[in-house]
CSV table of C-alpha atoms in Angstrom, one decimal:
chain,number,residue,atom,x,y,z
C,8,UNK,CA,-15.8,16.2,29.9
C,9,UNK,CA,-13.4,14.8,27.3
C,10,UNK,CA,-13.8,16.1,23.8
C,11,UNK,CA,-14.2,13.8,20.9
C,12,UNK,CA,-11.0,15.1,19.4
C,13,UNK,CA,-9.1,13.7,22.4
C,14,UNK,CA,-10.4,10.3,21.7
C,15,UNK,CA,-9.2,10.6,18.1
C,16,UNK,CA,-5.7,11.2,19.6
C,17,UNK,CA,-6.0,8.2,21.8
C,18,UNK,CA,-7.0,6.1,18.8
C,19,UNK,CA,-4.0,7.5,16.9
C,20,UNK,CA,-1.7,6.5,19.6
C,21,UNK,CA,-3.0,3.0,19.5
C,22,UNK,CA,-2.5,2.9,15.7
C,23,UNK,CA,1.0,4.1,16.2
C,24,UNK,CA,1.7,1.2,18.5
C,25,UNK,CA,0.6,-1.2,15.9
C,26,UNK,CA,2.2,0.4,12.9
C,27,UNK,CA,5.6,0.0,11.2
C,28,UNK,CA,8.4,0.2,13.8
C,29,UNK,CA,10.3,2.9,11.9
C,30,UNK,CA,8.7,6.3,11.4
C,31,UNK,CA,9.3,7.6,7.8
C,32,UNK,CA,8.1,10.1,5.3
C,33,UNK,CA,6.0,9.0,2.3
C,34,UNK,CA,7.8,7.4,-0.6
C,35,UNK,CA,4.8,7.8,-2.9
C,36,UNK,CA,5.9,7.8,-6.5
C,37,UNK,CA,2.5,7.5,-8.2
C,38,UNK,CA,2.7,9.6,-11.4
C,39,UNK,CA,-0.8,9.6,-12.7
C,40,UNK,CA,-3.7,11.7,-11.3
C,41,UNK,CA,-5.3,10.5,-8.0
C,42,UNK,CA,-8.7,11.0,-6.6
C,43,UNK,CA,-8.9,10.8,-2.8
C,44,UNK,CA,-12.5,9.8,-1.9
C,45,UNK,CA,-12.1,10.1,1.8
C,46,UNK,CA,-11.1,13.5,3.2
C,47,UNK,CA,-12.1,15.6,6.2
C,48,UNK,CA,-12.6,19.3,6.7
C,49,UNK,CA,-12.9,21.4,9.9
C,50,UNK,CA,-14.4,24.9,10.3
C,51,UNK,CA,-11.8,27.5,9.4
C,52,UNK,CA,-11.8,29.2,12.8
C,53,UNK,CA,-11.7,25.9,14.8
C,54,UNK,CA,-8.6,25.4,16.8
C,55,UNK,CA,-7.2,21.9,16.4
C,56,UNK,CA,-5.7,19.9,19.2
C,57,UNK,CA,-2.0,20.9,19.3
C,58,UNK,CA,0.6,19.8,18.7
C,59,UNK,CA,-0.5,17.9,15.6
C,60,UNK,CA,1.9,15.0,15.4
C,61,UNK,CA,1.4,12.3,12.8
C,62,UNK,CA,1.0,9.0,14.7
C,63,UNK,CA,2.9,7.0,12.1
C,64,UNK,CA,5.7,9.3,10.8
C,65,UNK,CA,6.1,11.2,14.0
C,66,UNK,CA,6.2,14.5,12.0
C,67,UNK,CA,5.0,17.6,13.9
C,68,UNK,CA,2.8,20.0,12.0
C,69,UNK,CA,2.6,23.7,12.5
C,70,UNK,CA,-1.1,23.8,11.7
C,71,UNK,CA,-3.4,25.3,14.4
C,72,UNK,CA,-6.7,26.1,12.8
C,73,UNK,CA,-9.1,24.6,10.4
C,74,UNK,CA,-7.9,27.1,7.8
C,75,UNK,CA,-4.3,26.0,8.3
C,76,UNK,CA,-5.5,22.4,7.9
C,77,UNK,CA,-7.2,23.1,4.6
C,78,UNK,CA,-4.1,24.9,3.2
C,79,UNK,CA,-1.8,22.0,4.3
C,80,UNK,CA,-4.1,19.4,2.7
C,81,UNK,CA,-4.2,21.3,-0.6
C,82,UNK,CA,-0.4,21.5,-0.5
C,83,UNK,CA,-0.1,17.7,0.1
C,84,UNK,CA,-2.6,17.1,-2.7
C,85,UNK,CA,-0.5,19.1,-5.1
C,86,UNK,CA,2.6,17.4,-4.0
C,87,UNK,CA,1.2,14.0,-4.7
C,88,UNK,CA,-0.9,14.8,-7.8
C,89,UNK,CA,-4.2,14.3,-6.0
C,90,UNK,CA,-6.2,16.5,-8.3
C,91,UNK,CA,-9.7,15.8,-6.7
C,92,UNK,CA,-10.9,15.0,-3.2
C,93,UNK,CA,-14.3,14.1,-1.7
C,94,UNK,CA,-14.4,15.9,1.7
C,95,UNK,CA,-16.9,15.8,4.5
C,96,UNK,CA,-17.0,17.9,7.7
C,97,UNK,CA,-15.6,16.5,10.9
C,98,UNK,CA,-16.7,19.0,13.6
C,99,UNK,CA,-18.9,22.0,14.2
C,100,UNK,CA,-21.1,22.8,11.3
C,101,UNK,CA,-20.3,19.7,9.3
C,102,UNK,CA,-22.1,20.6,6.2
C,103,UNK,CA,-20.7,24.1,6.0
C,104,UNK,CA,-17.2,23.0,6.7
C,105,UNK,CA,-17.2,20.8,3.6
C,106,UNK,CA,-19.1,23.4,1.5
C,107,UNK,CA,-16.4,25.9,2.4
C,108,UNK,CA,-13.7,23.7,0.9
C,109,UNK,CA,-15.8,23.2,-2.2
C,110,UNK,CA,-16.4,27.0,-2.5
C,111,UNK,CA,-12.6,27.6,-2.1
C,112,UNK,CA,-11.8,25.3,-5.0
C,113,UNK,CA,-14.9,23.8,-6.7
C,114,UNK,CA,-12.8,22.0,-9.3
C,115,UNK,CA,-10.7,20.3,-6.7
C,116,UNK,CA,-13.3,19.3,-4.1
C,117,UNK,CA,-16.6,17.5,-4.0
C,118,UNK,CA,-18.4,18.3,-0.7
C,119,UNK,CA,-20.0,15.5,1.3
C,120,UNK,CA,-22.8,15.9,3.9
C,121,UNK,CA,-21.3,14.4,7.0
C,122,UNK,CA,-24.3,13.3,9.1
C,123,UNK,CA,-24.7,11.1,12.1
C,124,UNK,CA,-28.1,10.9,13.8
C,125,UNK,CA,-27.2,11.0,17.5
C,126,UNK,CA,-28.4,13.4,20.2
C,127,UNK,CA,-25.0,15.0,20.1
C,128,UNK,CA,-25.0,15.3,16.3
C,129,UNK,CA,-28.7,15.2,15.0
C,130,UNK,CA,-29.6,14.7,11.4
C,131,UNK,CA,-29.9,17.9,9.4
C,132,UNK,CA,-33.3,19.0,8.0
C,133,UNK,CA,-34.1,17.2,4.8
C,134,UNK,CA,-35.0,20.5,3.1
C,135,UNK,CA,-31.5,21.8,3.9
C,136,UNK,CA,-29.9,18.8,2.1
C,137,UNK,CA,-32.4,18.9,-0.7
C,138,UNK,CA,-31.4,22.6,-1.5
C,139,UNK,CA,-27.7,21.8,-1.2
C,140,UNK,CA,-28.0,18.9,-3.6
C,141,UNK,CA,-30.1,20.9,-6.0
C,142,UNK,CA,-27.6,23.8,-5.9
C,143,UNK,CA,-24.7,21.3,-6.3
C,144,UNK,CA,-23.1,22.6,-3.1
C,145,UNK,CA,-23.1,19.0,-1.8
C,146,UNK,CA,-22.3,16.1,-4.1
C,147,UNK,CA,-22.2,13.1,-1.7
C,148,UNK,CA,-24.3,11.9,1.3
C,149,UNK,CA,-21.6,11.1,3.8
C,150,UNK,CA,-19.5,10.3,5.6
C,151,UNK,CA,-22.5,8.9,7.4
C,152,UNK,CA,-21.2,8.0,10.9
C,153,UNK,CA,-24.3,6.0,12.1
C,154,UNK,CA,-22.0,3.6,14.0
C,155,UNK,CA,-21.1,6.4,16.4
C,156,UNK,CA,-24.8,6.9,17.1
C,157,UNK,CA,-25.2,3.3,17.9
C,158,UNK,CA,-27.2,2.6,14.7
C,159,UNK,CA,-26.9,0.8,11.4
C,160,UNK,CA,-27.6,2.4,8.1
C,161,UNK,CA,-30.6,0.1,7.8
C,162,UNK,CA,-32.3,1.9,10.7
C,163,UNK,CA,-35.5,3.5,9.4
C,164,UNK,CA,-34.5,7.0,10.6
C,165,UNK,CA,-32.0,7.1,7.6
C,166,UNK,CA,-34.6,6.1,5.0
C,167,UNK,CA,-35.7,9.6,4.1
C,168,UNK,CA,-32.1,10.6,3.6
C,169,UNK,CA,-31.3,7.6,1.4
C,170,UNK,CA,-34.5,8.2,-0.6
C,171,UNK,CA,-33.2,11.8,-1.2
C,172,UNK,CA,-29.9,10.4,-2.4
C,173,UNK,CA,-31.7,8.1,-4.8
C,174,UNK,CA,-33.8,11.0,-6.0
C,175,UNK,CA,-30.8,13.2,-6.9
C,176,UNK,CA,-28.6,10.2,-7.9
C,177,UNK,CA,-26.2,11.2,-5.1
C,178,UNK,CA,-23.6,8.6,-4.0
C,179,UNK,CA,-23.6,7.6,-0.3
C,180,UNK,CA,-20.5,7.1,1.8
C,181,UNK,CA,-20.8,5.1,5.0
C,182,UNK,CA,-18.3,4.7,7.9
C,183,UNK,CA,-17.8,1.0,8.3
C,184,UNK,CA,-15.4,-1.2,10.3
C,185,UNK,CA,-14.1,-0.2,13.7
C,186,UNK,CA,-13.8,3.0,15.7
C,187,UNK,CA,-11.0,4.4,17.9
C,188,UNK,CA,-10.3,2.9,21.3
C,189,UNK,CA,-12.6,4.0,24.2
C,190,UNK,CA,-15.1,5.8,21.9
C,191,UNK,CA,-18.0,4.3,23.8
C,192,UNK,CA,-16.8,6.2,26.9
C,193,UNK,CA,-16.9,9.5,25.1
C,194,UNK,CA,-20.0,11.5,26.1
C,195,UNK,CA,-20.8,12.0,22.4
C,196,UNK,CA,-21.0,8.3,21.6
C,197,UNK,CA,-22.2,6.3,24.5
C,198,UNK,CA,-24.3,4.1,22.3
C,199,UNK,CA,-21.6,3.4,19.7
C,200,UNK,CA,-20.7,-0.2,19.4
C,201,UNK,CA,-18.3,-2.2,17.2
C,202,UNK,CA,-21.0,-4.4,15.8
C,203,UNK,CA,-22.7,-1.4,14.0
C,204,UNK,CA,-19.6,-1.1,11.8
C,205,UNK,CA,-20.2,-4.5,10.2
C,206,UNK,CA,-21.0,-4.0,6.4
C,207,UNK,CA,-23.5,-6.8,6.6
C,208,UNK,CA,-25.9,-4.4,8.4
C,209,UNK,CA,-26.4,-2.3,5.2
C,210,UNK,CA,-28.3,-5.0,3.5
C,211,UNK,CA,-31.8,-4.0,4.4
C,212,UNK,CA,-31.1,-0.4,3.4
C,213,UNK,CA,-29.8,-1.6,0.0
C,214,UNK,CA,-32.9,-3.6,-0.6
C,215,UNK,CA,-35.2,-0.7,0.4
C,216,UNK,CA,-33.2,1.7,-1.8
C,217,UNK,CA,-32.0,-0.4,-4.8
C,218,UNK,CA,-30.7,2.7,-6.7
C,219,UNK,CA,-28.2,3.7,-4.1
C,220,UNK,CA,-24.5,3.9,-5.0
C,221,UNK,CA,-22.9,3.0,-1.6
C,222,UNK,CA,-19.2,3.3,-0.6
C,223,UNK,CA,-18.3,1.1,2.3
C,224,UNK,CA,-15.5,3.3,3.8
C,225,UNK,CA,-12.4,1.8,5.4
C,226,UNK,CA,-12.8,-1.4,3.3
C,227,UNK,CA,-15.1,-2.7,6.0
C,228,UNK,CA,-12.0,-3.6,8.0
C,229,UNK,CA,-11.8,-5.9,9.9
C,230,UNK,CA,-15.0,-7.5,8.5
C,231,UNK,CA,-13.5,-9.0,5.4
C,232,UNK,CA,-16.0,-11.8,4.8
C,233,UNK,CA,-19.0,-9.5,5.3
C,234,UNK,CA,-17.4,-6.9,3.0
C,235,UNK,CA,-16.9,-9.5,0.3
C,236,UNK,CA,-20.5,-10.7,0.7
C,237,UNK,CA,-21.9,-7.2,0.1
C,238,UNK,CA,-19.6,-6.6,-2.9
C,239,UNK,CA,-20.6,-10.0,-4.3
C,240,UNK,CA,-24.3,-9.5,-4.0
C,241,UNK,CA,-24.7,-5.8,-4.7
C,242,UNK,CA,-22.9,-4.4,-7.8
C,243,UNK,CA,-23.8,-0.8,-6.7
C,244,UNK,CA,-21.5,-1.2,-3.6
C,245,UNK,CA,-17.9,0.0,-3.7
C,246,UNK,CA,-15.3,0.4,-0.9
C,247,UNK,CA,-12.5,2.7,-0.1
C,248,UNK,CA,-9.1,2.2,1.6
C,249,UNK,CA,-9.4,5.2,4.0
C,250,UNK,CA,-7.2,4.9,7.1
C,251,UNK,CA,-6.5,1.3,6.6
C,252,UNK,CA,-3.8,2.1,4.0
C,253,UNK,CA,-1.7,4.1,6.4
C,254,UNK,CA,-2.8,3.5,10.0
C,255,UNK,CA,-2.7,-0.3,9.9
C,256,UNK,CA,0.5,-2.2,9.9
C,257,UNK,CA,1.6,-2.3,6.3
C,258,UNK,CA,1.8,-6.1,6.0
C,259,UNK,CA,-1.7,-6.5,7.5
C,260,UNK,CA,-3.2,-3.9,5.2
C,261,UNK,CA,-1.6,-5.5,2.1
C,262,UNK,CA,-3.0,-8.9,3.2
C,263,UNK,CA,-6.5,-7.5,3.5
C,264,UNK,CA,-6.3,-5.6,0.2
C,265,UNK,CA,-4.9,-8.7,-1.6
C,266,UNK,CA,-7.8,-10.7,-0.5
C,267,UNK,CA,-10.3,-8.2,-1.8
C,268,UNK,CA,-8.5,-8.1,-5.2
C,269,UNK,CA,-8.0,-11.8,-5.4
C,270,UNK,CA,-11.8,-12.2,-4.8
C,271,UNK,CA,-12.3,-10.2,-8.0
C,272,UNK,CA,-13.2,-6.8,-6.7
C,273,UNK,CA,-10.2,-4.7,-7.9
C,274,UNK,CA,-12.6,-2.6,-10.0
C,275,UNK,CA,-14.6,-1.7,-6.9
C,276,UNK,CA,-11.9,-0.4,-4.6
C,277,UNK,CA,-11.2,3.3,-4.4
C,278,UNK,CA,-8.3,5.2,-2.9
C,279,UNK,CA,-9.1,7.2,0.3
C,280,UNK,CA,-6.7,8.6,2.8
C,281,UNK,CA,-8.9,9.5,5.7
C,282,UNK,CA,-6.1,11.8,6.8
C,283,UNK,CA,-8.2,13.4,9.6
C,284,UNK,CA,-6.0,15.9,11.5
C,285,UNK,CA,-2.8,14.8,9.7
C,286,UNK,CA,-2.5,16.1,6.1
C,287,UNK,CA,0.8,14.2,5.6
C,288,UNK,CA,-1.3,11.1,6.0
C,289,UNK,CA,-2.3,11.6,2.4
C,290,UNK,CA,1.2,10.7,1.1
C,291,UNK,CA,1.5,7.8,3.6
C,292,UNK,CA,-1.8,6.4,2.3
C,293,UNK,CA,-0.7,6.7,-1.3
C,294,UNK,CA,2.5,4.8,-0.3
C,295,UNK,CA,0.3,2.1,1.2
C,296,UNK,CA,-1.1,1.4,-2.3
C,297,UNK,CA,2.2,2.0,-4.2
C,298,UNK,CA,4.1,-0.5,-2.1
C,299,UNK,CA,1.5,-3.3,-2.7
C,300,UNK,CA,3.8,-5.4,-5.0
C,301,UNK,CA,1.0,-7.8,-5.8
C,302,UNK,CA,-1.0,-5.1,-7.6
C,303,UNK,CA,-0.3,-4.5,-11.3
C,304,UNK,CA,0.1,-0.9,-12.6
C,305,UNK,CA,-3.4,-1.2,-14.1
C,306,UNK,CA,-4.9,-2.3,-10.8
C,307,UNK,CA,-3.2,0.6,-9.0
C,308,UNK,CA,-4.6,3.1,-11.6
C,309,UNK,CA,-8.1,1.6,-11.0
C,310,UNK,CA,-7.7,2.1,-7.3
C,311,UNK,CA,-6.2,5.6,-7.5
C,312,UNK,CA,-8.4,6.9,-10.3
C,313,UNK,CA,-10.6,4.8,-12.6
C,314,UNK,CA,-12.9,3.3,-10.0
C,315,UNK,CA,-13.7,6.6,-8.4
C,316,UNK,CA,-14.5,8.2,-11.9
C,317,UNK,CA,-17.0,5.4,-12.4
C,318,UNK,CA,-18.6,5.4,-9.0
C,319,UNK,CA,-19.0,9.2,-8.8
C,320,UNK,CA,-19.9,9.5,-12.4
C,321,UNK,CA,-17.3,12.1,-13.1
C,322,UNK,CA,-16.9,13.3,-16.7
C,323,UNK,CA,-14.2,11.6,-18.8
C,324,UNK,CA,-10.8,13.1,-18.2
C,325,UNK,CA,-12.1,14.8,-15.0
């Protein structure tokens, strides 16, 4: 049986085929503080698929375990002035993987509850999440990967979890958009379908839970019109640039981002790397925003910092 991580590698290869023709290191020059709202953790003892080769830059990483991965991510964050990150678990005990990062550096990391709702990755007990929220071990409900379970966030099975987020005023982060090639042939995700990544499908959940703060991860790509519709109708909805800002061809990402900004939503876009196995993806993602010449410096600061402070209700100067 093929592991989910192998399909991530397949997806990365497809992304590399679409990306810029020349592999290069990040040219990120952003000087102000950055908040990365879309990061991933793995259990410290988990062995990652090796070799770890960045699908865009071609750089080979020496990391082998989840602990190596965390250290490399922190090094990249320091290199690029990413002073805070929102991290969710990607494999194994997804809650504990994120909590471990938070416990390692509580000033740097906000831990998210990575939940799915499939037979392979069932939803955790509500009492477990309630205690983690109350103890401030977890500060985000997400990344919710309902698409991989063949479900939309509006499915009633998620209602108790969204109600809990409302109760604690916890922001919610939802995987939207597409998924890696051949995901539906992975034993973990036979019911996954592209259509469940359409941001339009969150609408019933938003109306049943009007106090939700919802982040549509990946900017809803490629569903631009539906993403715009949700941003227009629901002021409590934001979006992040995770993965699109470094795995998509640069010109295409800039065209998509420009349309979101030109539609008037520059104050609702947050920076995310979604670096997955590749810590150097953080710098490449920053470069994706920095090289967007149509953005003013003020708009870049909003994306890199100000919008996340507002969405996550971080203290001034956090």
